[in-house]
PDB file of C-alpha atoms in Angstrom:
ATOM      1  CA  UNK A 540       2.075  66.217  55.997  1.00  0.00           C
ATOM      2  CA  UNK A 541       2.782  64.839  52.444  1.00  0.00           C
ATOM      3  CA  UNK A 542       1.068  62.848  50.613  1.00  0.00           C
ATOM      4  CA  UNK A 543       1.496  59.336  49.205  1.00  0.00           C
ATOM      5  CA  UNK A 544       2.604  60.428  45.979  1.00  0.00           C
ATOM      6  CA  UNK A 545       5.267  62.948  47.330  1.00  0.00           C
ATOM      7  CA  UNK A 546       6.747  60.078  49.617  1.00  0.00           C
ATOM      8  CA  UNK A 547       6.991  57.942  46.664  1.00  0.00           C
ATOM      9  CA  UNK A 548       8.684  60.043  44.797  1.00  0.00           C
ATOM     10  CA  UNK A 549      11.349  60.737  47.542  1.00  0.00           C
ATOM     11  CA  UNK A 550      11.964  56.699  47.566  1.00  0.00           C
ATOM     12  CA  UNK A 551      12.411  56.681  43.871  1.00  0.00           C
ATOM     13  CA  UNK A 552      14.649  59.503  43.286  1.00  0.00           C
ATOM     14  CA  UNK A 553      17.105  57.163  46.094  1.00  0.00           C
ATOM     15  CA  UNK A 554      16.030  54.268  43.902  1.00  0.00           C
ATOM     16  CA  UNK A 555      15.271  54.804  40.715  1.00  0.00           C
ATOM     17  CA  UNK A 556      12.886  52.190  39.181  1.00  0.00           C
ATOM     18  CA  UNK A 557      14.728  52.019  36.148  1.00  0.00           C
ATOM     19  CA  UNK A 558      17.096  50.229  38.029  1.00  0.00           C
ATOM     20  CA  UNK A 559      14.803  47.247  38.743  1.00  0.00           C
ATOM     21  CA  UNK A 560      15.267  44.088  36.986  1.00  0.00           C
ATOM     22  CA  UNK A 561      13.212  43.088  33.850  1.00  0.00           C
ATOM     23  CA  UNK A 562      11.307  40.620  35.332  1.00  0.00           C
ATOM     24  CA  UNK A 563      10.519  42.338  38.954  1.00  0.00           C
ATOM     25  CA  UNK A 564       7.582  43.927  40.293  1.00  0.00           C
ATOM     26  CA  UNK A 565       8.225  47.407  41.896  1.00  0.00           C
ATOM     27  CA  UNK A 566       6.099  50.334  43.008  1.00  0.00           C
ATOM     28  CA  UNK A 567       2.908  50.846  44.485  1.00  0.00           C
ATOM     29  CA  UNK A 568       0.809  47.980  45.135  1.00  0.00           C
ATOM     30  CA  UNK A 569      -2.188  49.198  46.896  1.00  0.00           C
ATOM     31  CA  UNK A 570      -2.955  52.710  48.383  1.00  0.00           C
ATOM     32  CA  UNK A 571      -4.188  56.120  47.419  1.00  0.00           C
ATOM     33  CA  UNK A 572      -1.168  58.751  46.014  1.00  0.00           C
ATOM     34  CA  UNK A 573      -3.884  61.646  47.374  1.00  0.00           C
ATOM     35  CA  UNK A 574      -4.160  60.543  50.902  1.00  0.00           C
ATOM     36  CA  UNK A 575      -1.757  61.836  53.395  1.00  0.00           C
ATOM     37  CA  UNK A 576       1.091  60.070  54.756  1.00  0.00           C
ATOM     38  CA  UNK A 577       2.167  60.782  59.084  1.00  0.00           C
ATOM     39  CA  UNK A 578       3.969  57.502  59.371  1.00  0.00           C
ATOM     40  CA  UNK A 579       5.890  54.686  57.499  1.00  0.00           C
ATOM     41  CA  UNK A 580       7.231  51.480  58.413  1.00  0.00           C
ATOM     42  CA  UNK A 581      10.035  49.532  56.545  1.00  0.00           C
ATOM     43  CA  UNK A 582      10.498  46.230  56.614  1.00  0.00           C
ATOM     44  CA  UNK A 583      11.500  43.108  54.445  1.00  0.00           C
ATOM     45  CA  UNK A 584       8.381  40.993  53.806  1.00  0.00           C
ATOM     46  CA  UNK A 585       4.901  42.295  53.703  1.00  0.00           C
ATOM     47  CA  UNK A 586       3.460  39.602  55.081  1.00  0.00           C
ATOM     48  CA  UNK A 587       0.887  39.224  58.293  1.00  0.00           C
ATOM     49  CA  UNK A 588       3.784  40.221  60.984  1.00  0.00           C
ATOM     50  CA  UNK A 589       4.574  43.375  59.175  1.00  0.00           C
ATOM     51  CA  UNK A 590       0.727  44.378  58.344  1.00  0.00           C
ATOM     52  CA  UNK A 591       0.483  43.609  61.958  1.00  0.00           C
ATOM     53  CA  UNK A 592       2.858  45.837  63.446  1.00  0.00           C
ATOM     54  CA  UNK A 593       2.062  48.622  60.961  1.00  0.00           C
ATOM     55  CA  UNK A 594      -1.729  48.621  61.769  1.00  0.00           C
ATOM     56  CA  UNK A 595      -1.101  48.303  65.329  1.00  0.00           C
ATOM     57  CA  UNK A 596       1.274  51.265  64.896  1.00  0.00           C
ATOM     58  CA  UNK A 597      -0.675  53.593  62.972  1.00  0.00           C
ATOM     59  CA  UNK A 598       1.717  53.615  60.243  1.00  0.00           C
ATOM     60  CA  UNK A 599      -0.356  54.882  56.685  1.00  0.00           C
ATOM     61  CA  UNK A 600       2.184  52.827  54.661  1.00  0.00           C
ATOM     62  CA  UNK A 601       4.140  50.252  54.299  1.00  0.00           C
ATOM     63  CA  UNK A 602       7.608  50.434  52.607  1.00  0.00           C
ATOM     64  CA  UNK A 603       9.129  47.023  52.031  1.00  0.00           C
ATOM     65  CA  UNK A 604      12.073  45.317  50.245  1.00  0.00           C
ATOM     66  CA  UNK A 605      10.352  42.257  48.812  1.00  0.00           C
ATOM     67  CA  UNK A 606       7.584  42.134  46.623  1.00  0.00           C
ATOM     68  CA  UNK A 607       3.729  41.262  47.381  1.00  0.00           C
ATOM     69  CA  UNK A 608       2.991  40.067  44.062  1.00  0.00           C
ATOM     70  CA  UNK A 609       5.921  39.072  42.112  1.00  0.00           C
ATOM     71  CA  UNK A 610       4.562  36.577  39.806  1.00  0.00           C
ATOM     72  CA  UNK A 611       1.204  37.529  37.730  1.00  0.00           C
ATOM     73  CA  UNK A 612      -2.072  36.846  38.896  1.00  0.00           C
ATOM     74  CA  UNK A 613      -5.635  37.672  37.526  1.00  0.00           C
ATOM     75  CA  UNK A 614      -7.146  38.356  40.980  1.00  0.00           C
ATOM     76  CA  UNK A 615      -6.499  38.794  44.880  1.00  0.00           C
ATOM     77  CA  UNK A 616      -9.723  37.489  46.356  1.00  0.00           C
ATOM     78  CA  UNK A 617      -9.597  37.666  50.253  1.00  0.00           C
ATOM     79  CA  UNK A 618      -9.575  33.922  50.581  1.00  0.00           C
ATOM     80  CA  UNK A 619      -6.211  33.634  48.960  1.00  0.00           C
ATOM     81  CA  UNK A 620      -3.126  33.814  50.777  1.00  0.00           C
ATOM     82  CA  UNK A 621      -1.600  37.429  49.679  1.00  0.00           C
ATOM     83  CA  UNK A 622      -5.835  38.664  48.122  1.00  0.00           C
ATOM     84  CA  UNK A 623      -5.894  38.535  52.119  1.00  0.00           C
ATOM     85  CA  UNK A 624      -2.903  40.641  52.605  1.00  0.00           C
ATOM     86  CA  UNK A 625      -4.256  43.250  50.323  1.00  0.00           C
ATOM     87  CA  UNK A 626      -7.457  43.541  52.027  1.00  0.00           C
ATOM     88  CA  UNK A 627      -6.497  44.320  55.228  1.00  0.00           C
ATOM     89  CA  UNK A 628      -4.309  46.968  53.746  1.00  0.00           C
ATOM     90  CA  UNK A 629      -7.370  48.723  51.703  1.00  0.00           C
ATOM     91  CA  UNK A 630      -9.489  48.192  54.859  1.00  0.00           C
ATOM     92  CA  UNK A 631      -6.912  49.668  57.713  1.00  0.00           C
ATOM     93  CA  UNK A 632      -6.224  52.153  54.811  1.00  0.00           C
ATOM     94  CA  UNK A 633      -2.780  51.308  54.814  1.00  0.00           C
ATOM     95  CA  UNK A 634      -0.494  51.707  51.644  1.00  0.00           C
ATOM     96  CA  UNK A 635       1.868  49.294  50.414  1.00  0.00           C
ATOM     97  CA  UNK A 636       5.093  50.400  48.159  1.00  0.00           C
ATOM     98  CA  UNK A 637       7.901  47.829  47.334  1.00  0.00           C
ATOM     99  CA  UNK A 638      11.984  48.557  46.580  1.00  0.00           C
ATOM    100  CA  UNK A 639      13.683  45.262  45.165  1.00  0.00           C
ATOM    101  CA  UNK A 640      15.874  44.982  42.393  1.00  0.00           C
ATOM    102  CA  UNK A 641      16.325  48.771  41.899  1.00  0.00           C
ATOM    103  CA  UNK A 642      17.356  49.221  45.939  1.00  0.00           C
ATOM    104  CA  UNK A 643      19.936  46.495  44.994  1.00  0.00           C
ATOM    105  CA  UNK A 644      21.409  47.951  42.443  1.00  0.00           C
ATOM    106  CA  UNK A 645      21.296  51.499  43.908  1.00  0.00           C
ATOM    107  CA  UNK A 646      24.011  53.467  44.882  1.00  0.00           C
ATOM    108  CA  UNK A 647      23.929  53.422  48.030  1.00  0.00           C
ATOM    109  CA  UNK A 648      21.328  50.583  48.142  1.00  0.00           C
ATOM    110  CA  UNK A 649      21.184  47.079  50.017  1.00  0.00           C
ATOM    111  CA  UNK A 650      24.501  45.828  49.543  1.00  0.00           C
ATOM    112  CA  UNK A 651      25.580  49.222  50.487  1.00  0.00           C
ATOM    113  CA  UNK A 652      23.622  48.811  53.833  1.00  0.00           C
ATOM    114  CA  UNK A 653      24.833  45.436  54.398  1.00  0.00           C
ATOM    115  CA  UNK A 654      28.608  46.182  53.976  1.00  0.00           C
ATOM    116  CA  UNK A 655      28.152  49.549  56.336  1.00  0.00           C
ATOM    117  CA  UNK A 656      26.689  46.927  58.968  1.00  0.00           C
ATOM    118  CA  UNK A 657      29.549  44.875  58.502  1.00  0.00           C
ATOM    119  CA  UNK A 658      32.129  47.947  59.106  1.00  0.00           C
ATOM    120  CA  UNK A 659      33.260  47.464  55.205  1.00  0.00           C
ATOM    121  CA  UNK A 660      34.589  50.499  53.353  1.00  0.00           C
ATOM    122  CA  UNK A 661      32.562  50.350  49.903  1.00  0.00           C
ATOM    123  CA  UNK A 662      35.026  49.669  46.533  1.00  0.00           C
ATOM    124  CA  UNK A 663      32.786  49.398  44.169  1.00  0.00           C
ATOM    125  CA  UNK A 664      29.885  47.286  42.915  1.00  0.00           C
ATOM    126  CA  UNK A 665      30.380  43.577  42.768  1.00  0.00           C
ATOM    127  CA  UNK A 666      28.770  43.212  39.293  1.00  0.00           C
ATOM    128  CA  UNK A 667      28.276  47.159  37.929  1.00  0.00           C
ATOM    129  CA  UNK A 668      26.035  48.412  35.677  1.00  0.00           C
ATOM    130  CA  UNK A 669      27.061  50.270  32.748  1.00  0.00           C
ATOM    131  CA  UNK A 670      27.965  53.578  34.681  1.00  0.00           C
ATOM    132  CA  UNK A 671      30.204  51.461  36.974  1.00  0.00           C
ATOM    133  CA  UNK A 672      28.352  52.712  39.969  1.00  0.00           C
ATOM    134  CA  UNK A 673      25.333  50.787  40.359  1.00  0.00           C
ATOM    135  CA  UNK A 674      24.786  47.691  40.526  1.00  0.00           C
ATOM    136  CA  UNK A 675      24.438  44.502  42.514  1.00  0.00           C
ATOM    137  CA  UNK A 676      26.724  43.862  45.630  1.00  0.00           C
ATOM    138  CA  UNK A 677      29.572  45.990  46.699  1.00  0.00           C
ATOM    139  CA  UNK A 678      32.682  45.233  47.671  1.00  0.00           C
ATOM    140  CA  UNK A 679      34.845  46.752  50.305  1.00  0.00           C
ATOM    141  CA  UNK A 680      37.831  46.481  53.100  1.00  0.00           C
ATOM    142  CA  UNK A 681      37.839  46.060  56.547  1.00  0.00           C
ATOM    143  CA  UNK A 682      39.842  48.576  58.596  1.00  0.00           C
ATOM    144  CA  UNK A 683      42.674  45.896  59.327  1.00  0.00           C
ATOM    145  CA  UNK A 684      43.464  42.135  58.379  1.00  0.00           C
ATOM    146  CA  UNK A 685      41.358  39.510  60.673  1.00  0.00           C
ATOM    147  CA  UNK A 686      41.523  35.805  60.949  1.00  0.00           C
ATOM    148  CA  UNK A 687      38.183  34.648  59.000  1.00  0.00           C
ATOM    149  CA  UNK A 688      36.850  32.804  62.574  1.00  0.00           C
ATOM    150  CA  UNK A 689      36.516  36.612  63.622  1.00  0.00           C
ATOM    151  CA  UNK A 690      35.254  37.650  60.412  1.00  0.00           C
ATOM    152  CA  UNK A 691      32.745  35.258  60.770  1.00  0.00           C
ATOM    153  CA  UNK A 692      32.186  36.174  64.478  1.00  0.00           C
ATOM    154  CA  UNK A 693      31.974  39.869  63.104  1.00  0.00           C
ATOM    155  CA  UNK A 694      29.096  38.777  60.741  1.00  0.00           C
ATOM    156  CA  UNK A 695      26.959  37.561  63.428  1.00  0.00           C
ATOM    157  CA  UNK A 696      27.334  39.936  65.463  1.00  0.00           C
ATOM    158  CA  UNK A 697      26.321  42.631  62.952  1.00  0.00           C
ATOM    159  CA  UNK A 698      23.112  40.818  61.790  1.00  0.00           C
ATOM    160  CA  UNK A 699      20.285  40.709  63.553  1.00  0.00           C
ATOM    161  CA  UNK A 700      19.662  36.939  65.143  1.00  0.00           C
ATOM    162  CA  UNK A 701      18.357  34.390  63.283  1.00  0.00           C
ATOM    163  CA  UNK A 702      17.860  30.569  64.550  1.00  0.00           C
ATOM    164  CA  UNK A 703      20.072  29.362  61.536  1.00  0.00           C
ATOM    165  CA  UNK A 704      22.891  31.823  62.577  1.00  0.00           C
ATOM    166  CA  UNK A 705      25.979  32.454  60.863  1.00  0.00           C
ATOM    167  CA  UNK A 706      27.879  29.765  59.167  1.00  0.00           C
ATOM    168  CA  UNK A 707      31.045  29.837  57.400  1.00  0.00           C
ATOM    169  CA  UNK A 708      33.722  27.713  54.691  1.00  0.00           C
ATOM    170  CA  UNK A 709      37.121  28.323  54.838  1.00  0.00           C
ATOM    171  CA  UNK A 710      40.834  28.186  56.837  1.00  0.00           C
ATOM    172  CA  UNK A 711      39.678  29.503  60.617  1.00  0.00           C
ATOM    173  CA  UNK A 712      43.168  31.708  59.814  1.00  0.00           C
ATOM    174  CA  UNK A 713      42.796  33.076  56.604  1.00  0.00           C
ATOM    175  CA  UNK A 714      43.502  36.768  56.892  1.00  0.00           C
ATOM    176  CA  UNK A 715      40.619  38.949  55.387  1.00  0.00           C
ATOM    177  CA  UNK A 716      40.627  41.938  54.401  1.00  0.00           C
ATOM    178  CA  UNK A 717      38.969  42.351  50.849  1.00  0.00           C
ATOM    179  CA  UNK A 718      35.069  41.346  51.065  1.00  0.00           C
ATOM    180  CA  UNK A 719      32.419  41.094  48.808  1.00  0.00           C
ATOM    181  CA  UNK A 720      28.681  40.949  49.906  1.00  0.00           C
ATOM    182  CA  UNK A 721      25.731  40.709  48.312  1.00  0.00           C
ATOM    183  CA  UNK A 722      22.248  41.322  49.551  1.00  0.00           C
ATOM    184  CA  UNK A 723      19.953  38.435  49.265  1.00  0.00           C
ATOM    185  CA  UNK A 724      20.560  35.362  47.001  1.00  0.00           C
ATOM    186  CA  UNK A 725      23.965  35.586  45.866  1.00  0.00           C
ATOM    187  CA  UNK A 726      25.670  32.157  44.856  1.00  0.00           C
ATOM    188  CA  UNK A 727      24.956  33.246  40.918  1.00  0.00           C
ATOM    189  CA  UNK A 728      27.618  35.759  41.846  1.00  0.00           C
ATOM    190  CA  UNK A 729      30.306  33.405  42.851  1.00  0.00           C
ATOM    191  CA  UNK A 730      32.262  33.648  39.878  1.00  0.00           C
ATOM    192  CA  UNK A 731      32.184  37.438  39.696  1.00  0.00           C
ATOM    193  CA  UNK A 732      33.491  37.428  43.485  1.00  0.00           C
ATOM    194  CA  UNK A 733      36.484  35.072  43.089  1.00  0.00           C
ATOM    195  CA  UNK A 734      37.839  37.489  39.461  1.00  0.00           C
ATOM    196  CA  UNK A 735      37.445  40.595  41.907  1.00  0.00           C
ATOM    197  CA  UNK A 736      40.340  38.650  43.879  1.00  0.00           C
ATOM    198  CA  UNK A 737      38.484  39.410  47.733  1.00  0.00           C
ATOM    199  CA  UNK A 738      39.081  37.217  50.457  1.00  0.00           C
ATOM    200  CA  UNK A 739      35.682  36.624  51.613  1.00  0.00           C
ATOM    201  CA  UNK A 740      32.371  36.419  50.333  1.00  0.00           C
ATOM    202  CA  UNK A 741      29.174  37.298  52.480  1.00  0.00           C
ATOM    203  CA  UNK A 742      25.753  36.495  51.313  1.00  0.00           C
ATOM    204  CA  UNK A 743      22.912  34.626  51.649  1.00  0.00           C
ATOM    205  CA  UNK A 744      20.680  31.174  50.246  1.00  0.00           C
ATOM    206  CA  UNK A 745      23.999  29.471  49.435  1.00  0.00           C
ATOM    207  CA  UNK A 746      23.240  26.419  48.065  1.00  0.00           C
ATOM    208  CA  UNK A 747      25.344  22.681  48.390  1.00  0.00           C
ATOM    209  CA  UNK A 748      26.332  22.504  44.589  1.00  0.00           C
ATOM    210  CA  UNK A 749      27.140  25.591  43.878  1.00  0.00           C
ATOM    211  CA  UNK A 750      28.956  26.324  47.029  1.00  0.00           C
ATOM    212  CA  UNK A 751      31.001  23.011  46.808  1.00  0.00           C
ATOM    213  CA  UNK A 752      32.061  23.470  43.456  1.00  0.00           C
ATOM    214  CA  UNK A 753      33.071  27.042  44.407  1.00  0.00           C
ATOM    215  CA  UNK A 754      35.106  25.475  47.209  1.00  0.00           C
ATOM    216  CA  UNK A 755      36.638  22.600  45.407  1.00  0.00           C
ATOM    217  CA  UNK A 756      38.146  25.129  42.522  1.00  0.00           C
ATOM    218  CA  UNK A 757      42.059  24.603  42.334  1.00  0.00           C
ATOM    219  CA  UNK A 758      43.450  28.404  42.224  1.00  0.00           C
ATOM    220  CA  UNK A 759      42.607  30.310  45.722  1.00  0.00           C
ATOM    221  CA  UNK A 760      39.060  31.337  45.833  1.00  0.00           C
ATOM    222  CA  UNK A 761      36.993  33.613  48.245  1.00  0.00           C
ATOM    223  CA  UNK A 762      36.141  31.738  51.877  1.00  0.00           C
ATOM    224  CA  UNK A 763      31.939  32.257  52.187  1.00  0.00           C
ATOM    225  CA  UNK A 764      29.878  33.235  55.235  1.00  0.00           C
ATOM    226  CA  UNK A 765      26.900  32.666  54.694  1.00  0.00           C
ATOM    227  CA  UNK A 766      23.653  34.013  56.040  1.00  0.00           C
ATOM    228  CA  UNK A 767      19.557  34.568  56.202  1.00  0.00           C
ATOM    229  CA  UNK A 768      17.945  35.966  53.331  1.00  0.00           C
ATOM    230  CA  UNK A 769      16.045  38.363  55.475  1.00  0.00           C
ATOM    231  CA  UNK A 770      19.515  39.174  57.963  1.00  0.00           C
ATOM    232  CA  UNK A 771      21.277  40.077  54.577  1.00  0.00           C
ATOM    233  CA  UNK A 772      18.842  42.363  53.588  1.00  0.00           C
ATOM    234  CA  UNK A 773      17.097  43.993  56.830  1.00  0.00           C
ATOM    235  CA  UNK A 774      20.050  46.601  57.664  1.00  0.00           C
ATOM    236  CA  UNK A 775      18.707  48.203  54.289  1.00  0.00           C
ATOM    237  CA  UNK A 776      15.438  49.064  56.010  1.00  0.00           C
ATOM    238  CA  UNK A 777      17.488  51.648  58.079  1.00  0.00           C
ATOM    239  CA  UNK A 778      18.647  53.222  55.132  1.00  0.00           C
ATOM    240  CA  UNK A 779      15.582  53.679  53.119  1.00  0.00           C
ATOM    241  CA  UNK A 780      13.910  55.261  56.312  1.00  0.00           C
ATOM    242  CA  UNK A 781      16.749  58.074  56.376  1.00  0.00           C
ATOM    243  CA  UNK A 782      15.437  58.762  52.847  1.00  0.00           C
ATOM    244  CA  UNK A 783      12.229  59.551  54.191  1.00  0.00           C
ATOM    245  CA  UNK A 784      13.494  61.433  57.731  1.00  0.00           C
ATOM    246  CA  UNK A 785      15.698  63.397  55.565  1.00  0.00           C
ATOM    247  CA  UNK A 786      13.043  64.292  52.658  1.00  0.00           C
ATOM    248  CA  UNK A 787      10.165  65.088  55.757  1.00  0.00           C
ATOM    249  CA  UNK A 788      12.000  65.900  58.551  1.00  0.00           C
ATOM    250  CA  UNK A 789       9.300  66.483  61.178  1.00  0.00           C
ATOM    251  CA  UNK A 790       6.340  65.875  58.976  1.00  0.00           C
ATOM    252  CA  UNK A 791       6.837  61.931  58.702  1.00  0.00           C
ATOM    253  CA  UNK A 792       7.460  59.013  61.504  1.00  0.00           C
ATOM    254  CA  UNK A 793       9.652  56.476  60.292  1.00  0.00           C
ATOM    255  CA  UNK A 794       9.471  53.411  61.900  1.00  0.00           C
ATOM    256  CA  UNK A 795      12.023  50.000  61.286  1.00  0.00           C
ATOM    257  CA  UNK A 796      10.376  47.077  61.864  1.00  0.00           C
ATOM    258  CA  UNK A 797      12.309  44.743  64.427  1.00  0.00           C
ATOM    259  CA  UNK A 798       9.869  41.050  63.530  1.00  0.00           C
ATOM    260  CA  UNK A 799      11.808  38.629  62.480  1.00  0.00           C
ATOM    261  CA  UNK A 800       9.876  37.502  59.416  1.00  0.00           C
ATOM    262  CA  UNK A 801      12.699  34.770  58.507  1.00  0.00           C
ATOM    263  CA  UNK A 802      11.261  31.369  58.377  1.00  0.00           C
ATOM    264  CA  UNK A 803      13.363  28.830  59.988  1.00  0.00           C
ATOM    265  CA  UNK A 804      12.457  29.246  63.621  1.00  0.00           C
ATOM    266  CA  UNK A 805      13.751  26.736  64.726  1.00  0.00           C
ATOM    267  CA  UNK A 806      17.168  24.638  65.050  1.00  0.00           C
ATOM    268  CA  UNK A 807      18.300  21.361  66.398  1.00  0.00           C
ATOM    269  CA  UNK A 808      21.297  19.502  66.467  1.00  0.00           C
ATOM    270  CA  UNK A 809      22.207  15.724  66.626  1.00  0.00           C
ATOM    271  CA  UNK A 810      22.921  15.131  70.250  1.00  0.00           C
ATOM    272  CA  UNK A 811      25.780  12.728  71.131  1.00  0.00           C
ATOM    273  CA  UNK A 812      25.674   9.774  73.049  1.00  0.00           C
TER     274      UNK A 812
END
């Protein structure tokens, strides 16, 4: 059985935190690098769902995309929101290790995992890093031409469910071929998408401004399907547990979480009269 420290290390030789962004938080937020580790669970968010299942599951830590403390603080007493997070961890014993901007820019990291969901064959990074390898988003081909209705179609039903769905702008008959994706928030990479000449452009948080103007552009630019934050980003859970099941084959359980932790639960629409 290894321990903590040996697991970590494992994670960051897949994703090196050198990789992260300047102003991200990434590592090990609470736990013990002695103690042993038996089982893991990946997920997204650390938040109560996720502490949840990994209690209830006997997992010893918890490997997740997004980070528990992000932004500074000068405390986590238990009557704060996340101060409450981190004492159930210390109490079940349970660690807690976070992957954000360096598993984006990883090769292969989440874009990487999101494109393989997709059935894309990876190009290339969207916007590489100096080496041309890493970097954020990917982009890739399909196998054949599809109308972008199916491409959308495709989308949704490669993404786990989410009450907001799968929504897309663009000619229902557009052929697409060419795709770029990008894990997470991605309308800052608009620009970037439309140069690397792809037909569509998969990611998620796409906001009204940014998206119209986009849209309204007067030479041909990408069509968008957008998604959830947390669908974009949860196929790369699978991923980072292979890096685990292949590094302690036998020794470690690696479990994916399946809780939705997006937060729009629920949808309506304007019925007709």
């Amino acid at each position: 059985m290894p321990a903590l420290a040996e697991v970590i290390a494992a994670l960051e030789r897949a994703y090196p935190p050198e990789l992260a962004e300047s102003w991200d938080a990434v590592g090990l937020v609470c736990g013990d690098p002695a103690e042993n580790v038996d089982k893991v669970l990946f997920c997204v968010d650390p938040v109560d769902e996720t502490v949840d299942e990994a209690i209830e599951g006997g997992a010893r830590l918890i490997v997740a995309h997004h980070p528990l403390l992000l932004r500074g603080v000068h405390g986590v007493p238990a009557d704060s929101t996340k101060g409450r997070l981190v004492h159930r961890l210390i109490r079940a014993g349970v660690a807690l290790y976070c992957a954000h901007t360096n598993a984006d820019s990883a090769a292969p990291g989440v874009s990487d995992a999101l494109a393989d969901a997709i059935g894309l064959t990876v190009l290339g990074p969207l916007d590489p890093r100096e080496d041309g390898v890493t970097g954020i988003g990917r982009i890739g081909e399909l196998p054949a031409p599809e109308p972008f209705s199916a491409f959308v179609e495709r989308v949704a039903n490669a993404l786990p469910r989410t009450e907001p769905g799968v929504y897309g702008a663009g000619d229902p008959d557009r052929p697409i071929r060419r795709v770029a994706v990008s894990g997470g928030s991605g309308d800052s990479y608009l620009k970037r998408a439309t140069a690397a000449g792809v037909d569509a452009y998969v990611t998620a948080d796409l906001r009204h401004h940014p998206a119209g103007e986009h849209l309204a552009e007067i030479a041909e630019v990408p069509a968008l399907v957008g998604v959830t934050h947390w669908a974009s980003e949860w196929p790369w859970c699978e991923q980072a547990s292979a890096v685990v099941h292949a590094a302690f084959a036998g020794n470690v359980v690696v479990h994916v979480s399946t809780r939705c932790t997006d937060p729009w639960t629920l949808r309506a629409t304007r019925t007709e009269h």
